[in-house]
XYZ file of C-alpha atoms in Angstrom:
281
model
C -11.952 30.200 27.049
C -13.196 31.174 23.601
C -11.053 32.913 21.039
C -13.043 36.122 21.440
C -12.204 36.198 25.145
C -8.440 36.110 24.646
C -6.936 38.901 26.726
C -4.332 41.145 25.133
C -2.610 42.792 28.070
C 0.394 44.995 27.413
C 0.006 47.144 30.536
C 0.195 44.957 33.631
C 3.708 44.192 34.909
C 5.608 41.098 33.851
C 4.886 38.276 36.277
C 1.149 38.954 36.465
C 0.275 35.731 34.610
C 1.889 32.554 35.937
C 2.190 29.459 33.771
C 1.231 26.801 36.301
C 2.286 23.157 36.057
C -1.004 22.059 34.484
C -0.654 24.699 31.760
C 2.858 23.585 30.899
C 1.876 19.919 30.876
C -1.088 20.581 28.582
C 1.005 22.454 26.031
C 3.769 19.833 26.182
C 1.137 17.246 25.279
C -0.072 19.414 22.375
C 3.529 19.638 21.121
C 4.295 15.899 21.153
C 5.678 14.989 17.745
C 5.337 11.263 18.293
C 1.616 11.856 17.741
C 0.143 12.194 14.267
C -0.190 15.679 12.856
C -3.983 15.460 12.791
C -4.177 14.234 16.396
C -1.749 16.920 17.521
C -3.918 19.543 15.831
C -7.051 18.309 17.628
C -5.257 18.274 20.980
C -3.904 21.755 20.347
C -7.383 23.099 19.607
C -8.701 21.575 22.842
C -5.813 22.891 24.943
C -6.210 26.342 23.370
C -9.833 26.490 24.553
C -8.737 26.420 28.178
C -5.141 27.706 28.194
C -4.908 30.405 25.513
C -2.852 32.770 27.627
C -1.408 35.172 28.368
C 1.382 33.685 30.482
C 4.610 35.290 31.668
C 7.767 33.202 31.653
C 11.497 33.311 31.105
C 13.197 31.365 28.342
C 16.973 31.278 27.941
C 17.189 34.109 30.456
C 14.796 36.378 28.530
C 11.299 37.472 29.544
C 8.213 37.009 27.376
C 4.478 37.419 27.752
C 3.091 34.697 25.525
C -0.255 33.713 24.052
C 0.120 30.027 23.100
C -3.430 29.692 21.841
C -2.707 32.079 18.998
C 0.974 31.841 18.063
C 3.365 29.034 17.139
C 6.450 30.619 18.739
C 4.541 31.141 21.988
C 3.482 27.478 22.036
C 7.053 26.333 21.502
C 8.406 28.569 24.255
C 5.826 27.252 26.723
C 6.082 23.587 25.712
C 9.889 23.433 25.583
C 10.812 26.073 28.149
C 13.291 27.625 25.707
C 13.391 29.769 22.600
C 12.512 27.871 19.407
C 15.401 29.276 17.319
C 18.425 28.236 19.373
C 20.342 26.935 16.360
C 19.756 30.132 14.371
C 20.803 32.197 17.380
C 24.032 30.211 17.644
C 24.800 30.909 13.985
C 24.309 34.687 14.154
C 25.624 35.336 17.676
C 29.263 35.830 16.537
C 28.141 38.823 14.451
C 26.192 40.531 17.242
C 27.234 42.581 20.255
C 27.807 46.205 21.288
C 28.178 48.492 18.290
C 26.533 46.026 15.895
C 23.239 46.663 14.074
C 20.564 43.988 13.758
C 17.537 44.538 11.508
C 14.670 42.126 12.151
C 12.078 42.124 9.344
C 9.166 40.017 10.535
C 10.024 40.370 14.203
C 6.980 38.500 15.574
C 7.005 38.608 19.405
C 10.720 39.342 19.531
C 12.560 36.052 20.045
C 15.327 37.309 17.721
C 15.140 41.015 18.547
C 15.215 40.538 22.306
C 18.045 38.019 21.948
C 20.147 40.372 19.792
C 19.457 43.385 22.014
C 20.412 41.342 25.058
C 23.833 40.842 23.460
C 24.186 44.616 23.154
C 23.346 45.127 19.468
C 21.278 48.082 18.285
C 18.057 46.543 16.970
C 15.480 47.722 14.459
C 12.410 45.473 14.807
C 9.911 45.570 11.954
C 6.520 43.912 12.440
C 3.511 44.346 10.143
C 0.761 42.926 12.372
C -0.330 45.726 14.752
C -1.350 43.381 17.578
C 1.869 41.385 17.316
C 3.841 44.645 17.331
C 2.137 45.521 20.626
C 3.189 42.147 22.084
C 6.726 42.717 20.822
C 6.813 46.124 22.472
C 5.747 44.610 25.783
C 8.489 41.977 25.618
C 11.104 44.628 24.884
C 9.977 46.633 27.908
C 9.828 43.533 30.112
C 13.532 42.991 29.416
C 14.310 46.690 30.061
C 15.958 47.041 26.660
C 16.678 50.589 25.501
C 18.456 49.570 22.294
C 15.388 48.406 20.313
C 13.343 50.522 17.914
C 10.044 49.051 16.739
C 8.401 49.976 13.452
C 4.868 48.719 12.778
C 4.906 48.319 9.008
C 5.253 45.715 6.296
C 8.243 45.737 3.948
C 8.042 45.220 0.203
C 9.285 46.366 -3.202
C 7.431 49.705 -3.241
C 5.390 52.012 -1.033
C 1.884 50.633 -0.991
C -1.055 49.432 1.086
C -1.660 45.684 0.942
C -3.810 43.033 2.654
C -1.940 41.191 5.381
C -3.529 37.758 5.834
C -3.939 36.619 9.446
C -4.818 33.205 10.891
C -6.063 33.247 14.518
C -4.215 30.107 15.635
C -0.826 31.452 14.477
C -0.677 35.245 14.306
C 3.096 35.086 13.766
C 2.468 33.444 10.387
C 0.877 36.555 8.890
C 1.553 36.842 5.161
C 1.198 39.196 2.214
C 1.071 36.176 -0.120
C -2.562 35.163 -0.537
C -1.652 31.917 -2.339
C -0.045 30.701 0.879
C -3.401 30.724 2.694
C -4.617 27.598 0.865
C -3.417 24.014 0.620
C -0.962 23.002 3.345
C -1.644 26.133 5.401
C -5.393 26.416 4.833
C -7.232 27.905 7.798
C -9.504 30.666 9.011
C -7.601 33.472 7.264
C -8.803 37.079 7.116
C -7.120 40.235 5.758
C -6.204 43.498 7.399
C -4.712 46.294 5.313
C -1.226 47.485 6.249
C 1.275 50.050 5.026
C 4.190 48.675 2.985
C 7.540 50.439 2.542
C 10.771 49.358 0.840
C 13.649 48.438 3.111
C 15.731 51.195 1.499
C 13.158 53.773 2.618
C 12.993 52.297 6.098
C 16.782 52.305 6.402
C 16.853 55.967 5.369
C 14.022 56.914 7.742
C 15.801 55.190 10.631
C 19.213 56.666 9.714
C 20.891 53.294 9.354
C 24.521 53.658 8.333
C 25.251 49.946 8.444
C 23.569 46.590 8.912
C 25.609 43.801 10.459
C 22.834 41.189 10.482
C 19.573 41.290 8.541
C 16.897 38.711 9.310
C 13.996 38.361 6.862
C 11.101 36.100 7.871
C 7.894 37.207 6.150
C 6.179 34.003 5.021
C 6.846 33.794 1.301
C 7.472 37.526 0.710
C 11.196 37.355 1.497
C 12.279 37.903 -2.113
C 10.234 41.087 -2.390
C 11.892 42.456 0.746
C 15.485 41.457 0.056
C 16.125 41.688 -3.679
C 14.874 45.289 -4.198
C 17.020 46.339 -1.250
C 20.197 44.772 -2.657
C 19.452 46.282 -6.080
C 18.894 49.842 -4.862
C 20.878 50.288 -1.637
C 24.480 51.446 -1.604
C 26.829 48.493 -1.269
C 28.089 49.956 2.026
C 24.630 49.260 3.469
C 24.473 45.629 2.351
C 24.288 43.397 5.433
C 27.386 41.466 6.368
C 25.136 38.546 7.307
C 21.629 37.654 6.138
C 19.374 35.175 7.916
C 16.716 34.264 5.357
C 13.674 32.091 5.984
C 13.436 29.610 3.121
C 10.620 27.266 4.137
C 8.177 29.294 1.982
C 10.585 29.496 -0.957
C 8.027 27.981 -3.417
C 5.956 31.167 -2.992
C 8.757 33.537 -3.987
C 8.331 35.451 -7.251
C 12.116 35.358 -7.737
C 14.653 32.939 -6.287
C 16.920 34.879 -3.935
C 19.698 32.304 -3.812
C 21.300 32.807 -7.260
C 21.316 36.584 -6.858
C 22.807 36.375 -3.383
C 25.584 34.192 -4.786
C 26.197 36.598 -7.676
C 26.533 39.504 -5.227
C 29.183 37.759 -3.153
C 27.144 36.077 -0.433
C 28.095 32.550 0.536
C 26.058 30.089 2.586
C 27.606 29.666 6.040
C 24.795 27.847 7.838
C 21.442 26.195 7.376
C 18.598 24.932 9.561
C 15.263 23.343 8.749
C 13.648 26.713 8.021
C 16.465 29.192 7.416
C 19.722 29.820 5.604
C 22.598 32.050 6.723
C 24.589 34.035 4.147
C 27.798 36.005 4.728
C 29.152 38.664 2.385
C 32.645 37.846 1.218
C 35.110 40.736 1.353
């Protein structure tokens, strides 16, 4: 199936698209890390021609409609049969539950948002890519979650309109940082213009009185989301816990880590791609 023929279906009921054994086996092969990176990439491109998706499946007890031909998280869910961020979930789970507030900036298809909402937290999911936001909305509905609000916008230091760079093989890796689209992550990137609002404005618009856990995963733009918020928001609105993606740290304009430390945040956990910070009382 060609890329142009990929079906975006957010209307038919969950369970419409079965991931048969051959589909799962093909994507497990494409995810084999004992193969070289270049070989894995060629296999992935071949598998994506025939098994792009969508497929409906459950992972860790949660329901997702996935499109593995066009998103990394979807490929991982299908290949491994579980959510790709189990370790991060374990680290933030103690801070989630009924009465807690989780803000997910860069929500992608919802692997964090759906997880947090399933624990009973009130969730604000923020996703800049309109098509990905539609997929996220479907996954929220598939899990019958009433405690998730979705906002289709980008977050940044000021109100603006900016190009969001998209790569068709990994729509979850959309970025506002053009420099990231070359070198290691070079690909078939193209821009779409999106609205950008500061997190302080978003918090005010959504009447947030507190944030228990803030996750920021926006491919190299994390500093421009987080630091303006900490500098302008009332201290009472500072998150108790911040999950910050750091694997694109070289693309930050400012290093978040020293400022987080100076404002009383200490590192309480770390994974390959993320760091967890907790605000000391």
